[in-house]
């Protein structure tokens, strides 16, 4: 007998052929080869081996889990398994038959093991596919987005103003909200008996201290501490005893102050034109009307041409074509002197209400909406 051909090998060719023929058929083939070589396998042993082969052939195709595979593997290959049972009985076989029966048993073990390994690889592959399927990412699925916050309209206006004026060289200065009488009134040319104090009904904390009624108080703090040239912007909250649809006890202002040699009302007008165009639109013009503030002389009210109707007259501008946006003027000589600023310097100042600008810009008709903190309102403003 040629050793090489004795046991079919698992070469690529033979294993593909093996996977087509059942183990039982391969075993029968092997037994008939032995017969041809005059080795006759007793019927009982043959039946036992073929029975084990059928056991593997019949169960392997139905295996669909690792536990199912282990069950059949144990039935055949474990110490208490059917093939081990056959091997134990080999001891009682005749000397001539032992090698042939041993070869058949080994052949069967190899074929069974091959089938089990093949099915194991298949199951592992299936498991991996399942896992991959479960972990599959659909990159086209919309993400879960966190709700976006929105800037409060006041913040939007302040940010715009700071951007516009810092582009013209202004620095931001923030003064205290609790002021003393001197900075809020006296130094601003509004002494204790001045009738202009009545224009701003004030929340006093003591005889000396009050909630500031205007960011103009910051002008004095800056001029006392800084030599010209001065170019500052001062945003912040102010307080007045006022309360209706367009007034609130607390509101915000933006103050501007420029002091240098040779500053005139023309500089104020030119700067306001630039501000109006940037804030309300490139077509918007400004108009100065005479007014009165104790700390500016001359004083003006500044109107912008109506950006809703282009100046023709509409509901927003109440048919006038103009909208009042701020108060301004040349800094009163008394104020400059009080801060130790010499005659060679002149300056202008302006102050505007942030809420008023926000209401105009965003079409808000009641100032209270700006303070209620209702997110249904505030999230409408995306800047
Ligand atoms: N402080 C003034 C007010 O609150 C506005 C203003 C500021 C006017 C600066 C002139 C110059 O009404």
Coordinates of C-alpha atoms and ligand atoms in Angstrom, one line a residue:
X1 CA 0.0 0.0 0.0
X2 CA 1.4 3.4 -0.9
X3 CA 1.6 5.4 2.3
X4 CA 0.8 8.6 0.6
X5 CA -2.5 7.6 -0.9
X6 CA -3.6 5.8 2.2
X7 CA -5.5 8.6 3.8
X8 CA -7.1 11.3 1.6
X9 CA -5.3 14.6 2.4
X10 CA -6.8 18.0 3.0
X11 CA -5.3 19.7 0.0
X12 CA -7.2 22.5 -1.5
X13 CA -8.5 20.1 -4.2
X14 CA -9.4 17.2 -2.0
X15 CA -11.0 19.4 0.7
X16 CA -13.3 21.0 -1.9
X17 CA -14.1 17.5 -3.1
X18 CA -14.5 16.4 0.5
X19 CA -16.9 19.2 1.2
X20 CA -19.1 17.9 -1.5
X21 CA -18.9 14.2 -0.5
X22 CA -20.3 13.4 2.9
X23 CA -18.0 12.0 5.6
X24 CA -20.0 8.8 5.4
X25 CA -19.4 8.5 1.7
X26 CA -15.7 9.3 2.1
X27 CA -15.4 6.7 4.8
X28 CA -17.2 4.1 2.7
X29 CA -14.7 4.9 -0.1
X30 CA -11.8 4.5 2.3
X31 CA -13.2 1.1 3.5
X32 CA -13.7 -0.2 0.0
X33 CA -10.1 0.8 -0.8
X34 CA -9.0 -1.2 2.1
X35 CA -11.2 -4.1 0.9
X36 CA -9.5 -3.9 -2.4
X37 CA -6.2 -4.2 -0.5
X38 CA -7.6 -7.3 1.1
X39 CA -8.2 -5.7 4.5
X40 CA -11.8 -6.7 5.5
X41 CA -13.4 -4.5 8.1
X42 CA -15.8 -6.4 10.3
X43 CA -19.5 -5.4 9.7
X44 CA -20.0 -4.3 13.4
X45 CA -17.0 -2.0 13.3
X46 CA -18.0 -0.7 9.9
X47 CA -21.5 0.0 11.0
X48 CA -20.3 1.8 14.2
X49 CA -17.9 4.1 12.2
X50 CA -20.5 4.8 9.5
X51 CA -23.0 5.6 12.3
X52 CA -20.6 8.2 13.7
X53 CA -20.0 9.6 10.3
X54 CA -23.7 10.0 9.7
X55 CA -24.1 11.6 13.1
X56 CA -21.6 14.3 12.0
X57 CA -23.1 14.6 8.5
X58 CA -26.6 15.0 9.7
X59 CA -26.0 17.4 12.6
X60 CA -23.4 19.8 11.2
X61 CA -25.7 21.5 8.5
X62 CA -28.3 22.4 11.1
X63 CA -25.8 23.9 13.6
X64 CA -26.6 27.7 14.0
X65 CA -24.9 28.5 17.2
X66 CA -21.6 27.9 19.1
X67 CA -23.5 26.1 21.8
X68 CA -25.1 23.8 19.2
X69 CA -21.7 23.2 17.6
X70 CA -20.1 22.4 21.0
X71 CA -22.9 19.9 21.7
X72 CA -22.3 17.9 18.6
X73 CA -18.6 18.2 18.9
X74 CA -18.8 16.7 22.4
X75 CA -21.1 13.9 21.3
X76 CA -18.4 12.8 18.8
X77 CA -15.0 13.9 19.9
X78 CA -15.1 14.3 23.8
X79 CA -13.7 11.5 26.1
X80 CA -17.2 10.2 26.5
X81 CA -18.0 10.8 22.8
X82 CA -18.9 8.2 20.2
X83 CA -15.5 8.1 18.5
X84 CA -13.7 7.8 21.8
X85 CA -16.0 4.8 22.6
X86 CA -15.0 3.2 19.3
X87 CA -11.3 3.8 20.1
X88 CA -11.6 2.2 23.5
X89 CA -13.0 -1.0 21.8
X90 CA -10.0 -1.1 19.6
X91 CA -8.1 -2.8 22.4
X92 CA -10.2 -5.9 21.9
X93 CA -9.6 -6.0 18.1
X94 CA -7.2 -8.5 16.4
X95 CA -3.6 -7.4 15.8
X96 CA -4.1 -7.5 12.0
X97 CA -7.2 -5.3 12.2
X98 CA -6.0 -2.8 14.8
X99 CA -4.0 -0.6 12.4
X100 CA -6.8 -0.5 9.8
X101 CA -9.4 0.3 12.3
X102 CA -7.1 2.9 13.9
X103 CA -6.6 4.6 10.5
X104 CA -10.4 4.6 9.8
X105 CA -11.0 6.1 13.3
X106 CA -8.3 8.8 12.7
X107 CA -9.7 9.5 9.3
X108 CA -13.1 10.0 10.8
X109 CA -11.7 12.2 13.6
X110 CA -9.9 14.4 11.0
X111 CA -12.9 14.7 8.8
X112 CA -15.3 15.5 11.7
X113 CA -12.8 18.0 13.1
X114 CA -12.5 19.6 9.7
X115 CA -16.3 20.0 9.5
X116 CA -16.6 21.4 13.0
X117 CA -13.8 23.9 12.3
X118 CA -15.5 24.9 9.0
X119 CA -18.8 25.5 10.7
X120 CA -17.1 27.3 13.6
X121 CA -15.4 29.7 11.1
X122 CA -18.8 30.3 9.5
X123 CA -20.5 31.0 12.8
X124 CA -17.8 33.4 13.8
X125 CA -18.1 35.2 10.6
X126 CA -21.9 35.4 10.9
X127 CA -21.5 36.7 14.5
X128 CA -19.0 39.4 13.2
X129 CA -21.4 40.4 10.4
X130 CA -24.2 40.7 13.0
X131 CA -22.0 42.8 15.2
X132 CA -20.9 45.0 12.3
X133 CA -24.5 45.4 11.2
X134 CA -25.5 46.5 14.7
X135 CA -22.7 49.0 14.9
X136 CA -23.3 50.3 11.4
X137 CA -23.3 54.1 11.3
X138 CA -25.6 55.9 8.9
X139 CA -23.6 59.1 8.2
X140 CA -26.6 60.5 6.4
X141 CA -28.8 60.5 9.5
X142 CA -29.4 63.9 10.9
X143 CA -27.5 64.4 14.2
X144 CA -29.1 65.2 17.6
X145 CA -28.5 68.9 17.9
X146 CA -28.4 70.7 21.2
X147 CA -30.8 73.7 21.2
X148 CA -28.9 76.8 20.2
X149 CA -29.1 79.8 22.4
X150 CA -29.6 83.2 21.0
X151 CA -28.2 86.6 21.9
X152 CA -30.6 89.0 23.6
X153 CA -31.5 91.9 21.3
X154 CA -29.7 94.3 23.7
X155 CA -26.5 92.2 23.4
X156 CA -26.8 92.2 19.6
X157 CA -27.1 96.0 19.6
X158 CA -24.3 96.5 22.0
X159 CA -22.1 94.1 20.0
X160 CA -22.9 96.0 16.8
X161 CA -22.2 99.4 18.4
X162 CA -18.9 98.2 19.9
X163 CA -17.9 96.8 16.5
X164 CA -18.8 100.0 14.7
X165 CA -17.2 102.4 17.2
X166 CA -14.1 100.3 17.9
X167 CA -13.6 100.4 14.1
X168 CA -13.4 104.2 14.5
X169 CA -10.8 103.9 17.3
X170 CA -13.1 104.0 20.4
X171 CA -12.1 102.1 23.6
X172 CA -14.7 100.6 25.9
X173 CA -15.0 101.9 29.5
X174 CA -17.5 100.5 32.0
X175 CA -18.4 102.7 35.0
X176 CA -20.2 101.6 38.2
X177 CA -24.0 101.3 38.3
X178 CA -24.1 102.7 41.9
X179 CA -22.8 106.3 41.4
X180 CA -22.4 109.2 43.7
X181 CA -24.3 112.4 43.2
X182 CA -21.1 114.2 42.0
X183 CA -20.4 112.0 39.0
X184 CA -24.0 111.5 38.0
X185 CA -25.1 115.2 38.3
X186 CA -22.8 117.8 39.8
X187 CA -19.7 117.2 37.7
X188 CA -22.0 117.0 34.6
X189 CA -23.0 120.7 35.2
X190 CA -26.2 119.7 37.1
X191 CA -25.8 121.1 40.6
X192 CA -28.2 120.1 43.4
X193 CA -30.7 123.0 42.7
X194 CA -30.6 122.5 38.9
X195 CA -34.0 122.0 37.3
X196 CA -32.6 119.5 34.9
X197 CA -32.3 117.0 37.7
X198 CA -36.1 116.7 37.5
X199 CA -35.7 115.3 34.0
X200 CA -34.4 112.1 35.6
X201 CA -36.4 110.9 38.5
X202 CA -33.8 109.1 40.4
X203 CA -33.4 106.1 42.8
X204 CA -31.4 107.3 45.7
X205 CA -29.7 104.9 48.0
X206 CA -28.5 107.6 50.4
X207 CA -28.1 111.4 50.1
X208 CA -24.8 110.8 48.3
X209 CA -25.3 107.5 46.5
X210 CA -27.8 106.6 43.7
X211 CA -28.4 104.2 40.9
X212 CA -26.9 106.1 38.0
X213 CA -29.5 107.7 35.7
X214 CA -27.1 108.0 32.7
X215 CA -23.9 106.5 31.5
X216 CA -22.7 110.1 31.1
X217 CA -21.3 109.7 34.7
X218 CA -18.6 107.6 33.1
X219 CA -17.5 110.6 31.0
X220 CA -16.3 112.3 34.2
X221 CA -14.5 109.2 35.5
X222 CA -12.6 108.9 32.2
X223 CA -11.7 112.6 31.9
X224 CA -10.5 112.7 35.5
X225 CA -8.1 109.8 34.9
X226 CA -7.0 110.2 31.3
X227 CA -5.4 113.0 29.4
X228 CA -6.8 113.8 25.9
X229 CA -6.9 112.5 23.2
X230 CA -9.9 110.6 24.6
X231 CA -12.1 108.4 22.6
X232 CA -14.3 106.1 24.7
X233 CA -17.5 104.1 24.5
X234 CA -19.3 103.3 27.7
X235 CA -22.2 100.8 27.6
X236 CA -24.2 99.9 30.7
X237 CA -27.4 99.8 32.7
X238 CA -29.0 102.9 34.0
X239 CA -32.0 103.5 36.3
X240 CA -34.9 106.0 36.3
X241 CA -38.3 106.1 38.0
X242 CA -40.1 105.6 34.7
X243 CA -42.4 102.8 33.6
X244 CA -44.6 102.5 30.4
X245 CA -44.5 100.7 27.1
X246 CA -41.4 102.6 26.0
X247 CA -39.8 103.3 29.4
X248 CA -38.5 100.9 32.1
X249 CA -37.0 101.6 35.6
X250 CA -33.9 99.8 34.3
X251 CA -32.6 100.2 30.8
X252 CA -29.3 100.4 29.0
X253 CA -27.3 103.2 27.4
X254 CA -24.3 103.6 25.2
X255 CA -22.2 106.7 25.9
X256 CA -19.6 108.0 23.6
X257 CA -17.0 110.7 24.4
X258 CA -14.3 112.3 22.2
X259 CA -11.9 115.0 23.5
X260 CA -9.0 116.3 21.5
X261 CA -7.6 119.5 20.0
X262 CA -9.8 121.0 17.3
X263 CA -12.9 118.7 17.8
X264 CA -16.0 120.4 16.3
X265 CA -19.7 119.6 15.8
X266 CA -18.7 118.6 12.2
X267 CA -16.7 115.8 13.6
X268 CA -19.7 114.7 15.6
X269 CA -22.0 114.9 12.6
X270 CA -19.5 113.0 10.4
X271 CA -19.1 110.2 12.9
X272 CA -22.9 109.9 13.4
X273 CA -23.4 109.6 9.7
X274 CA -21.0 106.7 9.6
X275 CA -22.6 105.1 12.6
X276 CA -26.1 105.5 11.1
X277 CA -25.1 104.0 7.8
X278 CA -23.4 101.0 9.5
X279 CA -26.2 100.5 12.0
X280 CA -29.4 101.1 9.9
X281 CA -28.3 100.8 6.3
X282 CA -26.1 102.6 3.7
X283 CA -28.9 105.0 2.6
X284 CA -29.6 106.4 6.0
X285 CA -28.9 110.1 6.8
X286 CA -28.7 112.0 10.0
X287 CA -30.3 115.2 11.2
X288 CA -29.4 117.4 14.2
X289 CA -32.0 119.3 16.1
X290 CA -31.3 121.8 18.8
X291 CA -31.8 120.4 22.3
X292 CA -30.7 120.9 25.8
X293 CA -28.4 118.9 28.1
X294 CA -26.7 120.6 31.1
X295 CA -23.3 119.0 30.2
X296 CA -23.2 119.8 26.5
X297 CA -23.3 123.1 24.7
X298 CA -24.6 123.3 22.0
X299 CA -26.8 120.2 22.5
X300 CA -28.6 118.3 19.8
X301 CA -31.1 115.5 19.3
X302 CA -30.0 113.2 16.5
X303 CA -32.6 111.8 14.1
X304 CA -31.9 109.2 11.4
X305 CA -33.9 109.1 8.2
X306 CA -36.5 106.3 8.5
X307 CA -34.9 103.1 7.4
X308 CA -38.3 101.4 7.0
X309 CA -39.8 103.8 4.5
X310 CA -36.7 105.6 3.2
X311 CA -38.0 108.9 4.6
X312 CA -41.4 109.0 2.9
X313 CA -43.3 108.6 6.1
X314 CA -44.7 105.4 7.7
X315 CA -45.9 103.9 10.9
X316 CA -42.4 103.5 12.3
X317 CA -41.5 107.1 11.9
X318 CA -45.0 108.3 12.6
X319 CA -45.3 109.8 9.2
X320 CA -42.3 112.2 9.8
X321 CA -39.7 110.4 7.8
X322 CA -37.3 110.7 10.7
X323 CA -36.6 108.7 13.9
X324 CA -35.0 110.1 17.0
X325 CA -32.1 107.9 18.1
X326 CA -29.8 109.8 20.5
X327 CA -28.8 112.9 22.4
X328 CA -25.5 114.6 21.8
X329 CA -23.5 117.8 21.9
X330 CA -20.2 119.5 22.4
X331 CA -18.9 118.9 25.9
X332 CA -19.7 121.9 28.0
X333 CA -16.6 124.0 28.9
X334 CA -17.6 123.9 32.6
X335 CA -17.4 120.1 32.5
X336 CA -14.0 120.0 30.8
X337 CA -12.7 122.6 33.3
X338 CA -14.1 120.6 36.2
X339 CA -12.0 117.6 35.0
X340 CA -8.9 119.8 34.6
X341 CA -8.9 119.7 30.8
X342 CA -7.4 122.9 29.3
X343 CA -8.8 125.4 26.8
X344 CA -6.9 123.9 24.0
X345 CA -9.2 120.9 24.0
X346 CA -12.8 120.5 22.9
X347 CA -14.9 117.5 22.7
X348 CA -18.3 115.9 21.9
X349 CA -20.4 113.4 23.7
X350 CA -23.4 111.3 22.7
X351 CA -25.7 108.9 24.5
X352 CA -28.3 106.5 23.2
X353 CA -30.8 104.1 24.6
X354 CA -29.9 100.5 23.7
X355 CA -33.4 99.2 24.1
X356 CA -34.7 102.0 21.9
X357 CA -32.3 101.0 19.1
X358 CA -33.2 97.3 19.6
X359 CA -36.9 98.1 19.4
X360 CA -36.4 100.2 16.2
X361 CA -34.1 97.7 14.6
X362 CA -36.1 94.5 15.3
X363 CA -39.6 96.0 15.3
X364 CA -40.3 95.3 19.0
X365 CA -43.3 97.3 20.2
X366 CA -43.1 96.9 23.9
X367 CA -40.0 97.4 25.9
X368 CA -41.2 94.9 28.6
X369 CA -40.6 92.0 26.2
X370 CA -36.9 92.8 26.5
X371 CA -36.9 92.1 30.2
X372 CA -39.3 89.2 30.7
X373 CA -36.8 86.6 29.8
X374 CA -39.3 84.6 27.7
X375 CA -37.2 82.4 25.5
X376 CA -39.9 82.2 22.8
X377 CA -39.2 85.9 22.3
X378 CA -35.4 86.0 22.7
X379 CA -34.7 82.9 20.5
X380 CA -36.2 84.8 17.5
X381 CA -33.0 87.0 17.4
X382 CA -30.1 85.3 15.8
X383 CA -28.0 88.4 15.1
Ligands
LIG1 N1 -27.1 111.4 29.2 C1 -28.1 111.9 28.3 C2 -29.4 111.2 28.6 O1 -29.4 110.3 29.3 C3 -27.8 111.6 26.8 C4 -26.6 112.4 26.4 C5 -25.3 111.8 26.4 C6 -26.7 113.7 25.8 C7 -24.2 112.5 26.0 C8 -25.6 114.3 25.4 C9 -24.4 113.8 25.5 O2 -30.5 111.7 28.2

